[in-house]
């Protein structure tokens, strides 16, 4: 069988990388010939999870069509979040937990989406549906992905299925998920040794909202005031990135993973900033707004912004 | 739980109607509150299957937003094949076996697609995954849907899963699927008492191919020469429909369900007809082309046309 690549979105997080590895393993067991790769290097949190369960970081690719004819996507479907030459390859499988947008195929495919907290939760179900045993180290990686996406089951995206998956996977992986989860999340919050330019690109996604290019980045921290000391430098870096990439709006969500509160920093055109204010019912004061309880880009940021831009 | 409507595409066939009924039953067992409806009256074949297994035709709706906030789609995803006011309701679930095109949501949803012969084959898997027993009459309807979509397992869209589903469902329904299948397919081939205008609209779908509106209709028969005696009247009806609806191309596929051969009748602009010829490597002679072995609009017609229009 001809080889296919499996990968998550650009600026990969633990779901994008961990689920690509877990899904590739499952598909190979089912008779496909796949390799899990990534569209970028792992972030600190993902690196921690990979090391904890004995994995090396997947090979990073910049293009797909140079080596395969077909690919499988996990944790994304929107073209601007995928490999740049995705229109040159056939997408045969998608497993995802996001809205569907600008995703088009010329032929039928396998598409599995569920509105759950993490793609690994869906892949966990698929292992069971297909009667494939989950190896201990893969279970650890899938557990790490769910902990990451749901902020240890505290994000409003969390469902009963995510809870069930975490319980089951922790058992297979042989870890106490509360203890391990806090260690994993904290591993991703060390921002001291990174530049503002790096931080605003680490977990950033672009969305095309009614024709406007909107960039939404998120940083996890354990100390919000400490992060806000760098506000001016963040705004400068965001202004530059917005100009270079023609973003109508660049929003940085700085989230305290311990108490699930966020601050938003926002740059962009006056009309786009007005749409931000409309979306969240908050005035931007000095390019900043408090968003208490907002931790999920997908569930709490993209939908109100999409509506405001319509 | 708030009620949702479940329905298949416009100009419903046995998959659109039968699978809507089967999926609605499953979802209700899983705790949802749904009603299976249809976007049109059943065709002769579907009416035969409904009667055979003791069902009444589902209620026909013209709009959805007037009665529900959310819907579940089976056997389609493209907006122009769906309820006209679909942009006014939320799509929470899709089960389908077609390409994905112009399908957009603002929030995550359940989306289950597989490249198999019939949507009922996927729903059959879902019954098993969820441990829900399939009632005898629902099994008969799902069986009828698979027989219809795969022309009794002879279409090139047929997969091993469709075979397995047919075997299993025939057992539950208590019928000999070869004998029943031929009777069912023949029930849909009586074209004598229908006008050409009716026949070209009975199983017709619109596709937006690179900005061009393309209409593809299919008629099942057991006697191709008899059907071709009405060629001139078909072409006149197609010309009228193309003008009224601004179709760049209107293609009618007349398929012999017994030997899996087809004739195509084609009207449209010269450039669109040239694209048809390019797509199939056939010259149109007097608006007609033989397409031996072509029985699947989805697998053998839409992909080459899509490519030719690009």
Coordinates of C-alpha atoms in Angstrom, one line a residue:
Chain A
X1 CA 0.0 0.0 0.0
X2 CA 1.3 3.4 -1.0
X3 CA 2.6 5.5 1.9
X4 CA 0.6 8.4 3.4
X5 CA 1.7 11.1 5.8
X6 CA -0.3 11.8 8.9
X7 CA 0.0 15.3 10.5
X8 CA -1.7 17.9 12.6
X9 CA -1.8 21.7 12.2
X10 CA 1.0 24.2 11.8
X11 CA 2.5 25.4 15.1
X12 CA 1.7 22.0 16.5
X13 CA 0.5 21.4 20.1
X14 CA 0.4 18.2 22.0
X15 CA -2.9 17.2 20.3
X16 CA -1.5 17.8 16.8
X17 CA 1.7 15.8 17.4
X18 CA 0.4 13.2 19.9
X19 CA -2.7 12.4 18.0
X20 CA -0.8 12.1 14.7
X21 CA 1.4 9.5 16.3
X22 CA -1.6 7.6 17.9
X23 CA -3.7 7.7 14.7
X24 CA -0.8 6.7 12.5
X25 CA -0.2 3.7 14.7
X26 CA -3.9 2.7 14.6
X27 CA -4.0 3.1 10.8
X28 CA -0.9 1.0 10.3
X29 CA -2.6 -1.7 12.5
X30 CA -5.6 -1.5 10.1
X31 CA -3.4 -2.1 7.0
X32 CA -2.4 1.4 5.9
X33 CA 1.2 2.4 5.4
X34 CA 1.5 5.8 7.2
X35 CA 4.2 7.9 8.9
X36 CA 3.3 10.5 11.6
X37 CA 5.1 13.8 10.8
X38 CA 4.7 17.4 12.1
X39 CA 4.4 20.8 10.6
X40 CA 6.8 22.3 13.2
X41 CA 9.0 21.5 16.2
X42 CA 7.2 20.5 19.4
X43 CA 6.6 23.2 22.0
X44 CA 7.9 22.8 25.6
X45 CA 4.8 21.0 26.8
X46 CA 4.7 18.6 23.9
X47 CA 8.5 18.0 24.2
X48 CA 7.9 17.1 27.9
X49 CA 5.1 14.6 27.0
X50 CA 7.1 13.0 24.2
X51 CA 10.1 12.6 26.5
X52 CA 8.0 11.3 29.4
X53 CA 6.6 8.5 27.2
X54 CA 9.8 7.7 25.3
X55 CA 9.1 9.2 21.9
X56 CA 11.3 11.3 19.6
X57 CA 9.8 14.4 18.0
X58 CA 8.3 13.5 14.6
X59 CA 10.1 14.6 11.5
X60 CA 9.1 18.1 10.4
X61 CA 7.9 18.6 6.9
X62 CA 7.5 21.8 4.9
X63 CA 5.8 20.2 1.9
X64 CA 3.9 16.9 1.3
X65 CA 3.5 16.6 -2.4
X66 CA 7.3 16.0 -2.9
X67 CA 7.1 12.7 -1.1
X68 CA 3.5 11.3 -1.1
X69 CA 0.3 11.5 -3.2
X70 CA -2.1 11.3 -0.2
X71 CA -2.3 12.5 3.4
X72 CA -4.4 12.1 6.6
X73 CA -5.1 15.1 8.7
X74 CA -5.7 15.2 12.5
X75 CA -6.8 18.1 14.6
X76 CA -7.5 20.5 11.7
X77 CA -9.2 20.8 8.4
X78 CA -8.9 24.5 7.4
X79 CA -6.3 24.8 4.5
X80 CA -4.5 27.8 6.0
X81 CA -3.7 25.8 9.1
X82 CA -2.3 22.9 7.0
X83 CA 0.7 22.0 4.9
X84 CA 1.2 24.8 2.3
X85 CA 0.9 22.4 -0.7
X86 CA -2.1 20.6 0.6
X87 CA -4.0 21.3 -2.7
X88 CA -1.4 19.1 -4.4
X89 CA -2.2 16.0 -2.5
X90 CA -5.3 13.9 -1.9
X91 CA -6.8 14.0 1.7
X92 CA -8.1 10.5 2.4
X93 CA -8.8 10.8 6.1
X94 CA -9.6 13.5 8.6
X95 CA -10.1 13.2 12.4
X96 CA -10.9 16.5 14.0
X97 CA -12.8 18.3 16.7
X98 CA -13.1 21.8 15.0
X99 CA -15.7 23.5 12.9
X100 CA -15.4 22.7 9.2
X101 CA -14.3 25.6 7.0
X102 CA -13.0 26.0 3.4
X103 CA -12.5 22.2 3.3
X104 CA -13.2 20.8 -0.1
X105 CA -12.5 17.5 -1.8
X106 CA -13.2 16.1 -5.2
X107 CA -13.8 12.6 -4.0
X108 CA -15.5 10.9 -1.0
X109 CA -13.2 10.4 2.0
X110 CA -13.1 9.3 5.6
X111 CA -14.1 12.2 7.8
X112 CA -14.6 11.8 11.5
X113 CA -15.4 14.8 13.6
X114 CA -16.9 15.1 17.1
X115 CA -17.4 18.2 19.2
X116 CA -15.2 16.8 22.0
X117 CA -12.3 18.4 23.9
X118 CA -9.5 16.7 22.0
X119 CA -8.9 14.7 18.9
X120 CA -7.2 12.0 20.9
X121 CA -10.6 11.3 22.6
X122 CA -12.0 10.5 19.1
X123 CA -9.0 8.3 18.3
X124 CA -9.4 6.5 21.6
X125 CA -13.0 5.6 20.5
X126 CA -11.7 4.4 17.2
X127 CA -9.2 2.1 18.8
X128 CA -12.1 0.5 20.6
X129 CA -14.4 0.4 17.6
X130 CA -11.7 -1.4 15.7
X131 CA -10.6 -3.7 18.5
X132 CA -7.0 -2.5 18.5
X133 CA -5.1 -2.5 21.8
X134 CA -3.5 0.8 22.8
X135 CA 0.2 0.4 23.7
X136 CA 1.2 2.0 27.0
X137 CA 3.4 4.7 25.5
X138 CA 0.7 5.7 23.0
X139 CA -1.9 5.8 25.7
X140 CA 0.4 8.2 27.6
X141 CA 0.7 10.5 24.6
X142 CA -3.1 10.5 24.0
X143 CA -3.6 11.3 27.7
X144 CA -1.1 14.2 27.4
X145 CA -3.0 15.5 24.4
X146 CA -6.4 15.5 26.2
X147 CA -4.8 17.1 29.3
X148 CA -3.3 19.8 27.1
X149 CA -6.5 20.6 25.0
X150 CA -8.8 20.5 28.0
X151 CA -6.5 22.2 30.5
X152 CA -6.8 19.1 32.7
X153 CA -10.5 18.7 32.0
X154 CA -11.3 22.3 33.1
X155 CA -11.9 23.9 29.7
X156 CA -15.6 24.4 28.7
X157 CA -14.8 22.2 25.6
X158 CA -14.5 19.2 28.0
X159 CA -17.2 16.5 27.5
X160 CA -18.1 13.3 29.3
X161 CA -16.2 11.3 26.6
X162 CA -13.0 13.3 27.4
X163 CA -13.4 12.4 31.1
X164 CA -13.9 8.7 30.2
X165 CA -10.9 8.7 27.8
X166 CA -8.6 10.3 30.4
X167 CA -9.6 7.7 33.1
X168 CA -9.1 4.8 30.7
X169 CA -5.8 6.1 29.1
X170 CA -4.3 7.0 32.5
X171 CA -4.9 3.4 33.6
X172 CA -3.2 2.0 30.5
X173 CA -0.3 4.5 30.7
X174 CA 0.0 3.8 34.4
X175 CA 0.1 7.4 35.6
X176 CA -1.9 9.5 38.1
X177 CA -3.4 12.0 35.6
X178 CA -3.9 14.8 38.1
X179 CA -0.3 14.8 39.2
X180 CA 1.1 14.1 35.7
X181 CA -1.3 16.7 34.2
X182 CA -0.2 19.6 36.4
X183 CA 3.5 18.7 35.6
X184 CA 2.7 18.6 31.9
X185 CA 0.8 21.9 31.8
X186 CA 3.5 23.7 33.9
X187 CA 6.1 22.4 31.4
X188 CA 4.4 24.5 28.8
X189 CA 4.3 27.8 30.8
X190 CA 8.0 28.7 30.9
X191 CA 8.0 31.9 28.9
X192 CA 11.0 33.5 30.5
X193 CA 13.5 32.2 28.0
X194 CA 11.5 33.0 24.8
X195 CA 11.3 36.2 22.9
X196 CA 7.9 37.9 22.3
X197 CA 8.2 37.1 18.6
X198 CA 8.5 33.4 19.4
X199 CA 5.7 33.5 22.0
X200 CA 3.1 35.1 19.7
X201 CA 3.8 32.4 17.1
X202 CA 4.1 29.3 19.3
X203 CA 0.4 28.4 19.4
X204 CA -1.2 30.7 16.8
X205 CA -3.8 30.0 14.2
X206 CA -5.2 32.0 11.3
X207 CA -8.9 32.2 10.5
X208 CA -10.5 33.7 7.5
X209 CA -13.6 35.5 8.9
X210 CA -15.8 36.8 6.2
X211 CA -12.7 37.7 4.1
X212 CA -10.7 39.2 7.0
X213 CA -7.5 37.4 8.0
X214 CA -7.6 37.0 11.8
X215 CA -4.7 35.7 13.9
X216 CA -5.4 34.2 17.3
X217 CA -2.4 33.2 19.5
X218 CA -2.5 31.7 23.0
X219 CA 0.1 31.5 25.7
X220 CA -0.3 29.4 28.8
X221 CA 1.2 30.7 32.1
X222 CA 1.0 30.2 35.8
X223 CA 1.5 33.9 36.7
X224 CA -0.5 36.4 34.6
X225 CA 1.0 39.6 36.2
X226 CA 4.5 38.4 35.4
X227 CA 3.5 37.8 31.7
X228 CA 1.8 41.2 31.5
X229 CA 5.0 42.9 32.4
X230 CA 6.0 42.2 28.8
X231 CA 2.8 43.7 27.4
X232 CA 4.5 46.5 25.5
X233 CA 7.0 44.2 23.8
X234 CA 4.1 41.7 22.9
X235 CA 2.2 44.6 21.3
X236 CA 5.2 45.7 19.2
X237 CA 5.8 42.1 18.0
X238 CA 2.1 41.7 17.2
X239 CA 2.0 45.0 15.2
X240 CA 4.9 43.9 13.1
X241 CA 3.4 40.5 12.4
X242 CA 0.1 42.0 11.6
X243 CA 1.7 44.4 9.1
X244 CA 3.8 41.7 7.5
X245 CA 1.0 39.2 7.1
X246 CA -1.9 41.6 6.5
X247 CA -3.8 40.4 9.5
X248 CA -7.0 42.5 10.1
X249 CA -6.8 41.5 13.7
X250 CA -4.1 39.9 15.9
X251 CA -5.3 38.7 19.3
X252 CA -3.1 37.2 22.0
X253 CA -4.8 35.3 24.7
X254 CA -2.6 34.9 27.8
X255 CA -4.2 32.1 29.9
X256 CA -3.5 31.2 33.5
X257 CA -3.8 27.4 33.3
X258 CA -4.2 27.1 37.1
X259 CA -7.3 29.3 37.5
X260 CA -8.6 29.4 33.9
X261 CA -8.6 33.2 33.5
X262 CA -7.2 35.1 30.5
X263 CA -6.1 38.5 29.4
X264 CA -6.4 39.5 25.8
X265 CA -4.0 41.8 23.9
X266 CA -5.3 43.0 20.6
X267 CA -3.9 45.0 17.7
X268 CA -5.4 45.6 14.2
X269 CA -7.5 48.1 12.3
X270 CA -10.0 50.3 14.2
X271 CA -12.9 48.5 12.6
X272 CA -11.5 45.1 13.5
X273 CA -10.9 46.1 17.1
X274 CA -14.4 47.4 17.2
X275 CA -15.5 43.9 16.2
X276 CA -13.4 42.4 19.0
X277 CA -15.2 44.7 21.4
X278 CA -18.6 43.8 20.0
X279 CA -17.7 40.0 20.1
X280 CA -16.8 40.0 23.8
X281 CA -18.9 43.0 25.0
X282 CA -15.7 44.5 26.5
X283 CA -13.9 47.8 25.7
X284 CA -10.2 47.5 24.9
X285 CA -8.4 49.7 27.3
X286 CA -4.8 50.3 26.2
X287 CA -5.1 47.3 23.7
X288 CA -6.0 45.1 26.6
X289 CA -9.2 43.3 27.9
X290 CA -9.8 40.9 30.8
X291 CA -11.6 37.7 29.7
X292 CA -12.4 35.9 32.9
X293 CA -13.2 32.2 32.4
X294 CA -12.2 32.3 28.7
X295 CA -9.6 29.5 28.0
X296 CA -10.8 28.0 24.7
X297 CA -10.0 29.6 21.4
X298 CA -12.3 27.2 19.6
X299 CA -15.3 27.5 21.8
X300 CA -15.1 30.9 23.4
X301 CA -13.1 33.0 21.0
X302 CA -13.7 31.9 17.3
X303 CA -17.5 31.7 17.5
X304 CA -18.2 35.2 18.9
X305 CA -15.5 36.7 16.6
X306 CA -17.0 34.9 13.5
X307 CA -20.4 36.3 14.4
X308 CA -19.0 39.8 14.8
X309 CA -17.3 39.7 11.5
X310 CA -20.5 38.6 9.7
Chain B
X1 CA -34.0 17.8 24.6
X2 CA -35.0 20.2 21.8
X3 CA -36.3 18.6 18.6
X4 CA -34.1 18.2 15.5
X5 CA -35.0 17.2 12.0
X6 CA -33.1 14.5 10.1
X7 CA -33.2 14.5 6.3
X8 CA -31.4 13.6 3.1
X9 CA -31.0 15.5 -0.1
X10 CA -33.5 17.1 -2.4
X11 CA -35.1 14.7 -5.0
X12 CA -34.7 12.0 -2.3
X13 CA -33.8 8.5 -3.2
X14 CA -34.0 5.3 -1.1
X15 CA -30.7 6.2 0.7
X16 CA -31.8 9.7 1.5
X17 CA -35.2 8.6 2.9
X18 CA -34.3 5.2 4.3
X19 CA -31.2 6.3 6.0
X20 CA -32.9 9.4 7.5
X21 CA -35.4 7.0 9.1
X22 CA -32.7 4.6 10.3
X23 CA -30.5 7.4 11.7
X24 CA -33.3 9.2 13.4
X25 CA -34.3 5.9 15.1
X26 CA -30.7 5.4 16.3
X27 CA -30.3 9.0 17.5
X28 CA -33.5 8.8 19.5
X29 CA -32.3 5.6 21.1
X30 CA -29.1 7.5 22.1
X31 CA -31.1 10.3 23.8
X32 CA -31.8 12.8 21.0
X33 CA -35.2 14.0 20.0
X34 CA -35.4 13.8 16.3
X35 CA -37.9 13.3 13.5
X36 CA -37.0 11.9 10.0
X37 CA -38.4 14.1 7.3
X38 CA -37.8 14.4 3.5
X39 CA -37.2 17.2 1.0
X40 CA -39.5 15.6 -1.5
X41 CA -41.9 12.7 -2.2
X42 CA -40.4 9.2 -2.5
X43 CA -39.7 7.9 -6.0
X44 CA -41.3 4.6 -7.2
X45 CA -38.4 2.5 -5.9
X46 CA -38.4 4.1 -2.5
X47 CA -42.2 3.9 -2.3
X48 CA -41.8 0.2 -3.0
X49 CA -39.3 -0.3 -0.2
X50 CA -41.3 1.8 2.3
X51 CA -44.4 -0.3 1.6
X52 CA -42.5 -3.6 1.7
X53 CA -41.3 -2.9 5.2
X54 CA -44.4 -1.2 6.5
X55 CA -43.4 2.5 6.6
X56 CA -45.3 5.6 5.6
X57 CA -43.5 8.2 3.5
X58 CA -41.9 10.8 5.8
X59 CA -43.4 14.2 6.0
X60 CA -42.1 16.5 3.3
X61 CA -40.6 19.9 4.5
X62 CA -39.8 22.9 2.4
X63 CA -38.1 24.9 5.1
X64 CA -36.5 23.9 8.5
X65 CA -36.0 27.1 10.4
X66 CA -39.7 27.6 10.8
X67 CA -39.9 24.6 13.1
X68 CA -36.4 23.7 14.5
X69 CA -33.1 25.4 15.5
X70 CA -30.9 22.4 14.5
X71 CA -30.8 19.6 12.0
X72 CA -29.0 16.4 11.1
X73 CA -28.1 15.7 7.5
X74 CA -27.7 12.3 5.9
X75 CA -26.5 11.4 2.4
X76 CA -25.4 15.0 1.5
X77 CA -23.5 18.0 2.7
X78 CA -23.5 20.4 -0.2
X79 CA -25.8 23.4 0.5
X80 CA -27.5 23.5 -2.9
X81 CA -28.7 19.9 -2.4
X82 CA -30.1 20.6 1.0
X83 CA -33.1 22.4 2.5
X84 CA -33.2 26.0 1.1
X85 CA -33.0 27.7 4.4
X86 CA -30.2 25.6 5.8
X87 CA -28.1 28.7 6.6
X88 CA -30.8 29.6 9.1
X89 CA -30.3 26.4 11.2
X90 CA -27.4 24.8 13.0
X91 CA -26.1 21.5 11.5
X92 CA -25.2 19.3 14.5
X93 CA -24.7 15.9 12.8
X94 CA -23.8 14.8 9.3
X95 CA -23.5 11.2 8.0
X96 CA -22.5 11.0 4.4
X97 CA -20.6 9.2 1.7
X98 CA -19.9 12.0 -0.7
X99 CA -17.1 14.5 -1.2
X100 CA -17.2 17.6 1.0
X101 CA -18.0 20.8 -0.8
X102 CA -19.0 24.3 0.3
X103 CA -19.9 22.9 3.7
X104 CA -19.1 25.4 6.5
X105 CA -20.0 25.6 10.1
X106 CA -19.2 28.1 12.8
X107 CA -18.9 25.5 15.5
X108 CA -17.6 21.9 15.9
X109 CA -20.1 19.2 15.0
X110 CA -20.5 15.4 14.5
X111 CA -19.4 14.6 11.0
X112 CA -19.1 11.0 9.9
X113 CA -18.2 10.3 6.3
X114 CA -16.8 7.1 4.7
X115 CA -16.1 6.4 1.0
X116 CA -18.6 3.5 1.0
X117 CA -21.4 2.7 -1.4
X118 CA -24.3 3.9 0.8
X119 CA -24.9 6.0 3.8
X120 CA -26.9 3.2 5.4
X121 CA -23.7 1.1 5.5
X122 CA -22.1 3.7 7.8
X123 CA -25.3 3.9 9.9
X124 CA -25.2 0.1 10.2
X125 CA -21.7 0.4 11.7
X126 CA -22.9 3.1 14.1
X127 CA -25.7 0.9 15.4
X128 CA -23.0 -1.7 16.2
X129 CA -20.6 0.8 17.7
X130 CA -23.3 2.0 20.0
X131 CA -24.7 -1.4 20.8
X132 CA -28.2 -0.6 19.5
X133 CA -30.3 -3.4 18.1
X134 CA -31.7 -2.8 14.6
X135 CA -35.4 -3.5 14.3
X136 CA -36.5 -5.8 11.5
X137 CA -38.3 -3.1 9.5
X138 CA -35.5 -0.6 9.8
X139 CA -33.0 -3.3 8.7
X140 CA -35.2 -3.8 5.6
X141 CA -35.1 -0.1 4.8
X142 CA -31.3 0.1 5.2
X143 CA -30.9 -3.0 3.1
X144 CA -33.1 -1.3 0.4
X145 CA -30.9 1.8 0.5
X146 CA -27.7 -0.1 0.0
X147 CA -29.2 -2.2 -2.9
X148 CA -30.4 1.1 -4.5
X149 CA -27.1 3.0 -4.2
X150 CA -24.9 0.1 -5.2
X151 CA -27.3 -1.4 -7.9
X152 CA -27.3 -4.6 -6.0
X153 CA -23.6 -4.5 -5.1
X154 CA -22.6 -4.0 -8.8
X155 CA -21.6 -0.3 -8.8
X156 CA -17.9 0.5 -8.6
X157 CA -18.7 2.4 -5.4
X158 CA -19.4 -0.9 -3.6
X159 CA -17.0 -1.8 -0.8
X160 CA -16.5 -4.9 1.4
X161 CA -18.3 -3.0 4.1
X162 CA -21.4 -2.7 1.9
X163 CA -21.3 -6.4 1.2
X164 CA -21.0 -7.2 4.9
X165 CA -23.9 -4.8 5.7
X166 CA -26.1 -6.3 3.1
X167 CA -25.5 -9.8 4.4
X168 CA -26.2 -8.8 8.0
X169 CA -29.2 -6.6 7.3
X170 CA -30.9 -9.2 5.0
X171 CA -30.6 -11.7 7.8
X172 CA -32.3 -9.3 10.3
X173 CA -34.9 -8.3 7.7
X174 CA -35.5 -11.9 6.8
X175 CA -35.3 -11.5 3.1
X176 CA -33.3 -13.1 0.2
X177 CA -31.5 -9.9 -0.9
X178 CA -30.8 -11.1 -4.5
X179 CA -34.5 -11.7 -5.1
X180 CA -35.7 -8.7 -3.2
X181 CA -33.1 -6.5 -4.7
X182 CA -34.1 -7.2 -8.3
X183 CA -37.7 -6.5 -7.4
X184 CA -36.8 -3.3 -5.7
X185 CA -34.6 -2.0 -8.6
X186 CA -37.2 -2.9 -11.2
X187 CA -39.9 -1.0 -9.2
X188 CA -37.8 2.1 -9.9
X189 CA -37.6 1.6 -13.7
X190 CA -41.1 2.2 -14.8
X191 CA -40.7 5.4 -16.9
X192 CA -43.7 4.8 -19.2
X193 CA -46.2 6.8 -17.1
X194 CA -43.9 9.8 -16.4
X195 CA -43.3 12.9 -18.5
X196 CA -39.8 13.8 -19.6
X197 CA -39.9 16.9 -17.3
X198 CA -40.6 14.6 -14.3
X199 CA -38.0 12.1 -15.3
X200 CA -35.1 14.6 -15.7
X201 CA -35.9 15.9 -12.2
X202 CA -36.5 12.7 -10.3
X203 CA -32.9 11.9 -9.3
X204 CA -31.1 15.1 -10.2
X205 CA -28.4 16.9 -8.4
X206 CA -26.7 20.3 -8.9
X207 CA -23.0 20.8 -8.6
X208 CA -21.1 24.0 -8.5
X209 CA -17.9 23.2 -10.6
X210 CA -15.4 26.0 -10.5
X211 CA -18.3 28.5 -10.6
X212 CA -20.3 26.7 -13.3
X213 CA -23.7 25.2 -12.3
X214 CA -23.8 21.6 -13.5
X215 CA -27.0 19.5 -13.3
X216 CA -26.6 15.7 -13.4
X217 CA -29.8 13.6 -13.5
X218 CA -30.0 9.8 -13.6
X219 CA -32.8 7.4 -14.7
X220 CA -32.7 3.7 -14.1
X221 CA -34.2 1.4 -16.7
X222 CA -34.2 -2.2 -17.8
X223 CA -34.5 -1.4 -21.5
X224 CA -32.2 1.3 -22.8
X225 CA -33.4 1.3 -26.5
X226 CA -37.0 1.8 -25.3
X227 CA -35.9 4.8 -23.2
X228 CA -33.8 6.3 -26.0
X229 CA -37.0 6.4 -28.2
X230 CA -37.8 9.5 -26.1
X231 CA -34.5 11.1 -26.6
X232 CA -35.8 14.2 -28.5
X233 CA -38.4 14.9 -25.8
X234 CA -35.7 14.5 -23.1
X235 CA -33.4 17.0 -24.9
X236 CA -36.2 19.5 -25.2
X237 CA -37.1 19.3 -21.5
X238 CA -33.4 19.5 -20.6
X239 CA -32.9 22.6 -22.8
X240 CA -35.8 24.3 -21.1
X241 CA -34.6 23.4 -17.6
X242 CA -31.0 24.6 -18.4
X243 CA -32.3 27.9 -19.6
X244 CA -34.6 28.5 -16.7
X245 CA -32.0 27.6 -14.1
X246 CA -28.9 28.9 -15.8
X247 CA -27.2 25.5 -15.9
X248 CA -23.9 25.6 -17.8
X249 CA -24.4 21.8 -18.4
X250 CA -27.3 19.4 -18.0
X251 CA -26.4 15.8 -18.3
X252 CA -28.9 12.9 -18.2
X253 CA -27.4 9.5 -17.4
X254 CA -29.8 6.7 -18.5
X255 CA -28.6 3.5 -16.8
X256 CA -29.6 -0.1 -17.4
X257 CA -29.6 -1.5 -13.9
X258 CA -29.4 -5.1 -15.2
X259 CA -26.2 -4.9 -17.1
X260 CA -24.7 -1.6 -15.7
X261 CA -24.4 0.3 -18.9
X262 CA -25.4 3.9 -19.5
X263 CA -26.2 6.4 -22.2
X264 CA -25.6 10.1 -21.6
X265 CA -27.7 12.9 -23.1
X266 CA -26.1 16.3 -22.8
X267 CA -27.2 19.9 -23.3
X268 CA -25.4 23.2 -22.5
X269 CA -23.0 25.8 -23.8
X270 CA -20.5 24.7 -26.4
X271 CA -17.6 25.2 -23.9
X272 CA -19.4 23.1 -21.3
X273 CA -20.1 20.4 -23.8
X274 CA -16.4 20.4 -24.7
X275 CA -15.6 19.9 -21.1
X276 CA -17.9 16.9 -21.0
X277 CA -16.1 15.4 -24.0
X278 CA -12.7 16.1 -22.3
X279 CA -13.9 14.5 -19.1
X280 CA -15.0 11.2 -20.7
X281 CA -12.8 11.1 -23.7
X282 CA -15.9 10.8 -25.9
X283 CA -17.3 12.9 -28.7
X284 CA -21.0 13.9 -28.3
X285 CA -22.8 12.7 -31.4
X286 CA -26.2 14.3 -31.7
X287 CA -26.0 15.3 -28.0
X288 CA -25.5 11.7 -27.0
X289 CA -22.6 9.5 -25.8
X290 CA -22.3 5.8 -24.8
X291 CA -20.7 5.4 -21.3
X292 CA -20.3 1.6 -20.9
X293 CA -19.8 0.6 -17.3
X294 CA -20.6 4.0 -16.0
X295 CA -23.4 3.8 -13.3
X296 CA -22.1 6.0 -10.4
X297 CA -22.7 9.7 -10.6
X298 CA -20.5 10.2 -7.6
X299 CA -17.6 8.0 -8.5
X300 CA -17.6 8.0 -12.3
X301 CA -19.2 11.3 -13.3
X302 CA -18.6 14.0 -10.8
X303 CA -14.8 13.5 -10.4
X304 CA -13.9 13.6 -14.2
X305 CA -16.3 16.6 -14.7
X306 CA -14.8 18.4 -11.7
X307 CA -11.4 18.0 -13.2
X308 CA -12.4 19.1 -16.6
X309 CA -14.0 22.3 -15.2
X310 CA -10.8 23.2 -13.3

